[in-house]
PDB file of C-alpha atoms in Angstrom:
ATOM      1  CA  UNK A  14      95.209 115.421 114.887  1.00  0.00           C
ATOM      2  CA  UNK A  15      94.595 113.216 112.028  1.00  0.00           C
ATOM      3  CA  UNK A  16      92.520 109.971 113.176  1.00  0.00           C
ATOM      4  CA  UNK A  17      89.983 108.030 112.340  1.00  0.00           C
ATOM      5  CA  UNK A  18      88.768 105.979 114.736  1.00  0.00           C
ATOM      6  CA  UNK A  19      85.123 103.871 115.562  1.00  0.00           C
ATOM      7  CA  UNK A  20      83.025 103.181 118.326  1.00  0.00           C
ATOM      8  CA  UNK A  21      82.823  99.724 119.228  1.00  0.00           C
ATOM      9  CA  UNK A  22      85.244  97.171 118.750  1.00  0.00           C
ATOM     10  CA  UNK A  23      82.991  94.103 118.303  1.00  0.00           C
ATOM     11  CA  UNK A  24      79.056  93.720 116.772  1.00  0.00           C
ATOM     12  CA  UNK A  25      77.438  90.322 117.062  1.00  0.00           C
ATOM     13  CA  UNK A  26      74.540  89.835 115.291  1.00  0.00           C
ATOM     14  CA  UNK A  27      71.904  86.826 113.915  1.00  0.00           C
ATOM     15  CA  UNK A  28      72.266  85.781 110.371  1.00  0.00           C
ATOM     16  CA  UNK A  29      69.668  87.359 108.575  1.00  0.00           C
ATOM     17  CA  UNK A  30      69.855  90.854 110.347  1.00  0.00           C
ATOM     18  CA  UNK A  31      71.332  94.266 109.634  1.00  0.00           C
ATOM     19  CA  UNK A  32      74.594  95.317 110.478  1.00  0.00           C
ATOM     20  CA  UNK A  33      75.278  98.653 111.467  1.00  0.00           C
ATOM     21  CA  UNK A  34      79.435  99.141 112.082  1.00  0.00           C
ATOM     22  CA  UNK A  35      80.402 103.123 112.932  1.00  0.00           C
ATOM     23  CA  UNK A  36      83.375 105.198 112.404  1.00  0.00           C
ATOM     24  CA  UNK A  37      84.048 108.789 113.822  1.00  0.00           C
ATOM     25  CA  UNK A  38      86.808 110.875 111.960  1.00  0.00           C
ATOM     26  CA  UNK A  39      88.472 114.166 113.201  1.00  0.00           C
ATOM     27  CA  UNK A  40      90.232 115.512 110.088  1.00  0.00           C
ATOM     28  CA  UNK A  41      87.960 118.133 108.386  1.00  0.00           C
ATOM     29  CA  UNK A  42      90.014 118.112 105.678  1.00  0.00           C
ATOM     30  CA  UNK A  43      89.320 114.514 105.131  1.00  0.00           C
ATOM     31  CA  UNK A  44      87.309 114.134 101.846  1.00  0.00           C
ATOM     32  CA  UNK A  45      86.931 110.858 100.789  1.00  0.00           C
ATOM     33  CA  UNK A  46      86.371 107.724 103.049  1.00  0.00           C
ATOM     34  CA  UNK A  47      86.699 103.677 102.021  1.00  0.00           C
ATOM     35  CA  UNK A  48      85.192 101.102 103.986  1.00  0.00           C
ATOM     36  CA  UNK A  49      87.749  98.078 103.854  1.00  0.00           C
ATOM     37  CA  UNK A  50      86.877  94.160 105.049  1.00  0.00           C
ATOM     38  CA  UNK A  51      89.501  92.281 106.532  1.00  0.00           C
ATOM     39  CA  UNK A  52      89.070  88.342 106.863  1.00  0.00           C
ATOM     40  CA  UNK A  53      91.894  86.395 108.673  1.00  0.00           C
ATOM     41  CA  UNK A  54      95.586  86.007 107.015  1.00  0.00           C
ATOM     42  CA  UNK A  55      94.031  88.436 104.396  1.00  0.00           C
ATOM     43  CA  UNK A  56      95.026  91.705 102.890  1.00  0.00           C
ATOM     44  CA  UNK A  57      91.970  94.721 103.740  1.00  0.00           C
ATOM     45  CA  UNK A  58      89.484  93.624 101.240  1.00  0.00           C
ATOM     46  CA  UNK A  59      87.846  96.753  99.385  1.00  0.00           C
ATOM     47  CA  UNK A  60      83.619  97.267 100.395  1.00  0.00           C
ATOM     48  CA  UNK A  61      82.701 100.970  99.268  1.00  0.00           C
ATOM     49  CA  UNK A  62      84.198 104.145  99.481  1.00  0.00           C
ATOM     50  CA  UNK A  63      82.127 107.904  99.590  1.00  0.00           C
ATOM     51  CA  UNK A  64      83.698 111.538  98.750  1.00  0.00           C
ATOM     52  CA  UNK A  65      83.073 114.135 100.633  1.00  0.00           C
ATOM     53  CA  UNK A  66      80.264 115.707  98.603  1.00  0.00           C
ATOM     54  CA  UNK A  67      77.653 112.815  99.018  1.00  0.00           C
ATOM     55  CA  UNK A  68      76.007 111.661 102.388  1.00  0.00           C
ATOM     56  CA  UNK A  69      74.943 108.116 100.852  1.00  0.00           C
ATOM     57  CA  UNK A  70      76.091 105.852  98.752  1.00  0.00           C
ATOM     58  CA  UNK A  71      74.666 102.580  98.097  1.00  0.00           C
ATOM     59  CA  UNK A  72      76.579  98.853  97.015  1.00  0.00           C
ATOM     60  CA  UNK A  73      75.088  95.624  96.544  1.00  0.00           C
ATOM     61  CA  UNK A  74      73.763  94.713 100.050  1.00  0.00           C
ATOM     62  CA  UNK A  75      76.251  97.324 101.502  1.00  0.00           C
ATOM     63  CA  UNK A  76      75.402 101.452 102.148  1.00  0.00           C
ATOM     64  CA  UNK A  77      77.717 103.950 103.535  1.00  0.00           C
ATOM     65  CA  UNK A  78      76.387 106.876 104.820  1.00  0.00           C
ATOM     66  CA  UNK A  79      78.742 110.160 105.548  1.00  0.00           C
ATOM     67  CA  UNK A  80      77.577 113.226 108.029  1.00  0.00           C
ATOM     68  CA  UNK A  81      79.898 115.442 107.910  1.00  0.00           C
ATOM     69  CA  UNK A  82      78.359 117.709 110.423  1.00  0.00           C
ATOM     70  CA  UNK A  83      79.381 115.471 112.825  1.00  0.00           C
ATOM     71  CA  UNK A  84      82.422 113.745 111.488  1.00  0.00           C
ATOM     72  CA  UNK A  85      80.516 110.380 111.426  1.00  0.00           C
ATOM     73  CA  UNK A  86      80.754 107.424 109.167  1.00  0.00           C
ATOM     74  CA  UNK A  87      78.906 103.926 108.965  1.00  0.00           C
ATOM     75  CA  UNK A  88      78.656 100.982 106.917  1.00  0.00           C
ATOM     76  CA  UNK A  89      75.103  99.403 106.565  1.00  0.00           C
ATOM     77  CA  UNK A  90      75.148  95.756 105.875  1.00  0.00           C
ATOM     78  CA  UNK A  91      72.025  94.299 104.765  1.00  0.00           C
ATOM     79  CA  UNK A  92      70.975  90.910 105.830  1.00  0.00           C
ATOM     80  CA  UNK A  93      74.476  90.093 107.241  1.00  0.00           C
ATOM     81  CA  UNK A  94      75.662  86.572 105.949  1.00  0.00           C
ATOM     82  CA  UNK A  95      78.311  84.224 108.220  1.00  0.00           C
ATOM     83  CA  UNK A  96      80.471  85.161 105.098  1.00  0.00           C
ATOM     84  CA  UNK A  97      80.276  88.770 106.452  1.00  0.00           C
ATOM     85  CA  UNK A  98      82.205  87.624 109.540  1.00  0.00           C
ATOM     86  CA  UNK A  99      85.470  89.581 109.538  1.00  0.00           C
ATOM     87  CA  UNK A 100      87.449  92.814 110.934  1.00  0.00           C
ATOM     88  CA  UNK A 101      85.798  96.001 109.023  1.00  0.00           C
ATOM     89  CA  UNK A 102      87.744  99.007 109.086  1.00  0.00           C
ATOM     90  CA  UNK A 103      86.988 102.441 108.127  1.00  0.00           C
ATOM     91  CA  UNK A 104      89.960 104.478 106.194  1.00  0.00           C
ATOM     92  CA  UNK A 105      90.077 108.203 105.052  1.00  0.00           C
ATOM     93  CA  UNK A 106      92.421 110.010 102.547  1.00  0.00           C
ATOM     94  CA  UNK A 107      92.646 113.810 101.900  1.00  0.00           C
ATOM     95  CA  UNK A 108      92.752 113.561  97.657  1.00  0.00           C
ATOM     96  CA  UNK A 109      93.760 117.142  97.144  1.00  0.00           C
ATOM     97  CA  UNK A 110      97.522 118.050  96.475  1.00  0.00           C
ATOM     98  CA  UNK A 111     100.210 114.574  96.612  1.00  0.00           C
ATOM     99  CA  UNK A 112      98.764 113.053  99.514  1.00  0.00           C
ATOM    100  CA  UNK A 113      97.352 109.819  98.656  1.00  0.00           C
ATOM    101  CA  UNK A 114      97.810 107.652 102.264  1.00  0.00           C
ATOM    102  CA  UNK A 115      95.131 106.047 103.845  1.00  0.00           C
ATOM    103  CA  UNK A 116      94.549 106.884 107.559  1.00  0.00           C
ATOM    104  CA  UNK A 117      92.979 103.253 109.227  1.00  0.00           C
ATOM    105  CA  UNK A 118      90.572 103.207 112.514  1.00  0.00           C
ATOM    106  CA  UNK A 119      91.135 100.550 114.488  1.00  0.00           C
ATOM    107  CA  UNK A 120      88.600  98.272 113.368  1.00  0.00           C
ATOM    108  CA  UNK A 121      85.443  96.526 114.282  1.00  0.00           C
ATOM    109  CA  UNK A 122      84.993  92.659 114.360  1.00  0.00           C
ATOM    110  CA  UNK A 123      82.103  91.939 112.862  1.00  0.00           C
ATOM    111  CA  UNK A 124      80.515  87.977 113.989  1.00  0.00           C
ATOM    112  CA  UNK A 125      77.222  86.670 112.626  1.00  0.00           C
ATOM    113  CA  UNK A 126      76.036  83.996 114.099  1.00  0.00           C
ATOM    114  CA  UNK A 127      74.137  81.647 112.766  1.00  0.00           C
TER     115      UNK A 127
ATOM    116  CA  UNK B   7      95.124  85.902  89.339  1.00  0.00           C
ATOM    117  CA  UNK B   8      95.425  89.499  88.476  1.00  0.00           C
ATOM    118  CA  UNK B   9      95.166  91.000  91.832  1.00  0.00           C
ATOM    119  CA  UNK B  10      98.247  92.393  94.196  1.00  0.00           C
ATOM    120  CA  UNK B  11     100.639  89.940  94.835  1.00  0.00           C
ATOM    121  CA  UNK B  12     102.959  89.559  97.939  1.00  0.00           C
ATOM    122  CA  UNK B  13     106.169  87.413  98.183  1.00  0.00           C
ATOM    123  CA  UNK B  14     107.333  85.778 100.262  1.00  0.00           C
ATOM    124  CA  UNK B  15     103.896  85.442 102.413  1.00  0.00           C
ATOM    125  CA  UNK B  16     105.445  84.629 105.769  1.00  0.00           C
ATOM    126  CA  UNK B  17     109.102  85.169 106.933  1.00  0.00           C
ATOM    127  CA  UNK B  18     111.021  83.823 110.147  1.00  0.00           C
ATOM    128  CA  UNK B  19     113.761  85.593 110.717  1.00  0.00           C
ATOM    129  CA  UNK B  20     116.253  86.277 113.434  1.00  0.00           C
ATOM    130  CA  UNK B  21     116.870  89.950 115.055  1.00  0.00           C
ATOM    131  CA  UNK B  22     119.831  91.468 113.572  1.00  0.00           C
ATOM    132  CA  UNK B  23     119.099  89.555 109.932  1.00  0.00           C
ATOM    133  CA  UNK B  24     118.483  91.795 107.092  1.00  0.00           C
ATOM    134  CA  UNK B  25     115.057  90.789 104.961  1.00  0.00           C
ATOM    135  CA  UNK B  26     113.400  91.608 101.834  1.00  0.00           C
ATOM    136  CA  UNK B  27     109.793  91.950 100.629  1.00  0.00           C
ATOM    137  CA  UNK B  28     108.399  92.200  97.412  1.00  0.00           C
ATOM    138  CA  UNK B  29     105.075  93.309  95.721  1.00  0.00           C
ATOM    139  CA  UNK B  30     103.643  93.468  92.469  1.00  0.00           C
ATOM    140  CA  UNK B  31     100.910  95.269  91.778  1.00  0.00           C
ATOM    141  CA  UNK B  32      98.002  95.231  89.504  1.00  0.00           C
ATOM    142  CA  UNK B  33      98.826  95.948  85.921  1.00  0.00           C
ATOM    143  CA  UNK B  34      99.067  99.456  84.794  1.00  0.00           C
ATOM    144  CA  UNK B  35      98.230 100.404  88.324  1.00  0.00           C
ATOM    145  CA  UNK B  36     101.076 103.594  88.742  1.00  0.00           C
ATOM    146  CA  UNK B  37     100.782 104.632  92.715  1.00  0.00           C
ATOM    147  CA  UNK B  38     102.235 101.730  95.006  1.00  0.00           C
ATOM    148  CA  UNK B  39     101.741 101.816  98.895  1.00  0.00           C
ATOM    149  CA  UNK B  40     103.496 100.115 101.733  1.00  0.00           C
ATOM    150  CA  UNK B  41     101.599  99.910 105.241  1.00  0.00           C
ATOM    151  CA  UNK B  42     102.499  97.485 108.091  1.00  0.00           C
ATOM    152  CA  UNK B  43     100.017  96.590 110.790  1.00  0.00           C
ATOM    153  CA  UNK B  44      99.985  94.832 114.064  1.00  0.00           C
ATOM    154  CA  UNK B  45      97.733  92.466 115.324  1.00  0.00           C
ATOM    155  CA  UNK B  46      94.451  93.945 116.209  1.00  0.00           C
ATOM    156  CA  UNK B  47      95.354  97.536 114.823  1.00  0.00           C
ATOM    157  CA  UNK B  48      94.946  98.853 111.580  1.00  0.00           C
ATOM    158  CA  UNK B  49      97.462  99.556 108.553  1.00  0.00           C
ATOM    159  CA  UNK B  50      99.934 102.203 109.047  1.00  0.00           C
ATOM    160  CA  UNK B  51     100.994 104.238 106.339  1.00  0.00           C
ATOM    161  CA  UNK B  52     104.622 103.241 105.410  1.00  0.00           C
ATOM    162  CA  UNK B  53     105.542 104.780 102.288  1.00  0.00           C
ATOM    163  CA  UNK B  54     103.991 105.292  98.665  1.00  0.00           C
ATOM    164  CA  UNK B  55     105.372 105.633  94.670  1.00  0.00           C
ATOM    165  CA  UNK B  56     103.835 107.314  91.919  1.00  0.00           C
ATOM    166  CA  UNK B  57     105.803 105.314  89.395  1.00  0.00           C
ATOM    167  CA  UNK B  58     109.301 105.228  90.127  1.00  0.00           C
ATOM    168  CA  UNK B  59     109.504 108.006  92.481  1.00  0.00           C
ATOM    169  CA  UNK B  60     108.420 107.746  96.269  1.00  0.00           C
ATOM    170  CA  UNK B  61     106.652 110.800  97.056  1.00  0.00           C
ATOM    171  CA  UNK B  62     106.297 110.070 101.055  1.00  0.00           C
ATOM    172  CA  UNK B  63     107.714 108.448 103.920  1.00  0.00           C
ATOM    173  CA  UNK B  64     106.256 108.097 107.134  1.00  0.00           C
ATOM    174  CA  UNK B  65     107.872 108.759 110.373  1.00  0.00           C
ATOM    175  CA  UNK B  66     107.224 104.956 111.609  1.00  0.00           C
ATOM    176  CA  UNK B  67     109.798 104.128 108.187  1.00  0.00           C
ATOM    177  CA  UNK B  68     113.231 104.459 110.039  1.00  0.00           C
ATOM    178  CA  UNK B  69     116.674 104.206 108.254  1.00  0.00           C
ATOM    179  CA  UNK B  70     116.735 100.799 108.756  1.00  0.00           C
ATOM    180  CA  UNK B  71     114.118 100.598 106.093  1.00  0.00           C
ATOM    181  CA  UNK B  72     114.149 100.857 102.395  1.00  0.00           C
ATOM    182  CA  UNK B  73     111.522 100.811  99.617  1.00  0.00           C
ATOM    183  CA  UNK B  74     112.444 100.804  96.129  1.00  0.00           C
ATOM    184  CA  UNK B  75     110.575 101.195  92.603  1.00  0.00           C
ATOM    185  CA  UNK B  76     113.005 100.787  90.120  1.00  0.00           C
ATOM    186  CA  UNK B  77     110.963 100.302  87.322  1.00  0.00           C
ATOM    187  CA  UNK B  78     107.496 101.940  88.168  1.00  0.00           C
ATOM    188  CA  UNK B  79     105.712  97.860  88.314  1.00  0.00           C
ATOM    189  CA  UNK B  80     107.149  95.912  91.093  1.00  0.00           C
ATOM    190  CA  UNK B  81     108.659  96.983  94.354  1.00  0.00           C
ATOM    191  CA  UNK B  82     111.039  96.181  97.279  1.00  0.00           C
ATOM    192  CA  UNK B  83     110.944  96.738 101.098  1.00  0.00           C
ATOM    193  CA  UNK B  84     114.011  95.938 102.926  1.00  0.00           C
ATOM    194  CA  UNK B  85     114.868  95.793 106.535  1.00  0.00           C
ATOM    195  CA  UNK B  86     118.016  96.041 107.801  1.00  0.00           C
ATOM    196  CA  UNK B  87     119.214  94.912 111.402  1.00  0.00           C
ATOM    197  CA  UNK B  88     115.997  93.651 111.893  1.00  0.00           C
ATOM    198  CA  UNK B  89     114.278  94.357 115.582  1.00  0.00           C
ATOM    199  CA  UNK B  90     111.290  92.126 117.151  1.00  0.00           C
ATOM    200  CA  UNK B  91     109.626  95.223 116.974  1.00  0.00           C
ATOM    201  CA  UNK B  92     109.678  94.909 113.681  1.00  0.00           C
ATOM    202  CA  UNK B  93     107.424  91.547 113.714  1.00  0.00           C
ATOM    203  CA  UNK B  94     104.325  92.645 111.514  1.00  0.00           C
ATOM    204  CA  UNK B  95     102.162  92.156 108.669  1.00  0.00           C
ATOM    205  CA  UNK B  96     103.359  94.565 106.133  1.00  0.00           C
ATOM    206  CA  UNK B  97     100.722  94.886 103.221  1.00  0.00           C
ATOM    207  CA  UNK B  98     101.193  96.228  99.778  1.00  0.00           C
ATOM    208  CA  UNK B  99      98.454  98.040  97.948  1.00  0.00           C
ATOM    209  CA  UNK B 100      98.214  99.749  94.623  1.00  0.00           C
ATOM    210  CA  UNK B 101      95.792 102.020  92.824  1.00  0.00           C
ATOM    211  CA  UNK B 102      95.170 102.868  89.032  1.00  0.00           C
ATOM    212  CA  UNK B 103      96.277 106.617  87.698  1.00  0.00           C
ATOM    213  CA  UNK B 104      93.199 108.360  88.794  1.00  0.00           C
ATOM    214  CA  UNK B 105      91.887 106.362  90.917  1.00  0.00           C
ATOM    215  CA  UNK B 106      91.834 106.812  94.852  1.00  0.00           C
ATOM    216  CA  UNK B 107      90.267 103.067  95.908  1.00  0.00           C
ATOM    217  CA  UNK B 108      93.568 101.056  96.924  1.00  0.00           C
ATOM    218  CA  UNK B 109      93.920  97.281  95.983  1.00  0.00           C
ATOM    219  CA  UNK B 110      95.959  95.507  98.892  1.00  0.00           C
ATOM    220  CA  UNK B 111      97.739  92.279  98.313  1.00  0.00           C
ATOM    221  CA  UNK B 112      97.626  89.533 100.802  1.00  0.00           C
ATOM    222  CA  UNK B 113     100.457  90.743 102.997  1.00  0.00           C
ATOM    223  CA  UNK B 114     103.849  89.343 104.374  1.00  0.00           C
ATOM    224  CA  UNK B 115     104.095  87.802 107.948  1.00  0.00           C
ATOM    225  CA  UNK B 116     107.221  89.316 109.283  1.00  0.00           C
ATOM    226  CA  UNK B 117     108.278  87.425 112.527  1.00  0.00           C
ATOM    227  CA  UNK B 118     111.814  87.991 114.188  1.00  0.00           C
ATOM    228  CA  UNK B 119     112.636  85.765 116.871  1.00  0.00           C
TER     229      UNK B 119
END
């Protein structure tokens, strides 16, 4: 069916360290994927996104990286910041014909400690 | 502020009440999205406009709920007979004609008691 869904539900890490969160999606037709932050009492806060076409795509302190091979998706955060501390959620949407919706995992909270 | 905006942010409201939601999205942005999510799950796809016209429901949006877009800028969701199932954050989002990253607002608290 049409999920998207990650691996672990919680990552602690130091301040200072790198962050790896994962996402695994089963829709093949999926071709493009956001990465979303969510802090508490706030709306999903946009990170990066990647289309389908690209295996790596790089933000400020943030890279996504897409293998499609094996339907997985993770967000690289670079020398994670207490400011980093917040629910991350992957999301995919299927751009071709009217179908716009974003399909949510479930989310991973993210807690850097300092 | 020029960002997605969400009134009113929390609601308290007893079951059987009927409530209203609004959201205005970012200038010129034309698609508008509705999504509600529970605590500790992600958004849910509720329903989305292109302009005026709403171009998908999901299954979770029930005929006790409306959306409307009468104007292609701001819109309306409205819940009739309100349930505690119901009890939710339900986030707006828009995106610009073109564009496929989505903009949410901060949300409303629903909460029927």
């Amino acid at each position: 069916g049409e999920s998207v869904g990650l691996h672990l539900p919680t990552l602690s890490v130091q301040e200072g360290d790198n962050s790896i969160i994962n996402c695994a999606y089963s829709n093949s037709a999926s071709d493009y994927f956001i990465w979303y932050k969510q802090e508490s009492g706030k709306g999903p806060q946009f990170i990066i996104d990647i289309r389908s076409n690209m295996d790596k795509r790089q933000g400020q302190r943030v890279t996504v990286l897409l293998n499609k091979t094996v339907k997985h998706l993770s967000l690289q955060i670079a020398a994670t910041q207490p400011g980093d501390s917040a629910v991350y959620f992957c999301a995919e949407n299927r751009s071709g014909g009217s179908n716009y919706k974003l399909t949510f995992g479930k989310g991973t909270l993210l807690t850097v400690n300092p | 502020d020029t960002g997605v905006s969400q009134n009113p942010r929390h609601k308290i409201t007893k079951r059987g009440q009927n409530v209203t939601f609004r959201c205005d999205p970012i200038s010129e942005h034309n698609r508008l999205y509705w999504y509600r999510q529970t605590l500790g799950q992600g958004p849910e796809f509720l329903t989305y406009f292109q302009n005026e016209a709403q171009l998908e429901k999901s299954r979770l949006l029930s005929d006790r709920f409306s959306a409307e877009r009468p104007k292609g800028s701001f819109s309306t969701l409205e819940i009739q007979r309100t349930e505690q199932g119901d009890s939710a954050m339900y986030l707006c989002a828009s995106s610009a004609p073109g564009g496929h990253e989505q903009y949410f607002g901060p949300g409303t608290r629903l909460t029927v008691t």
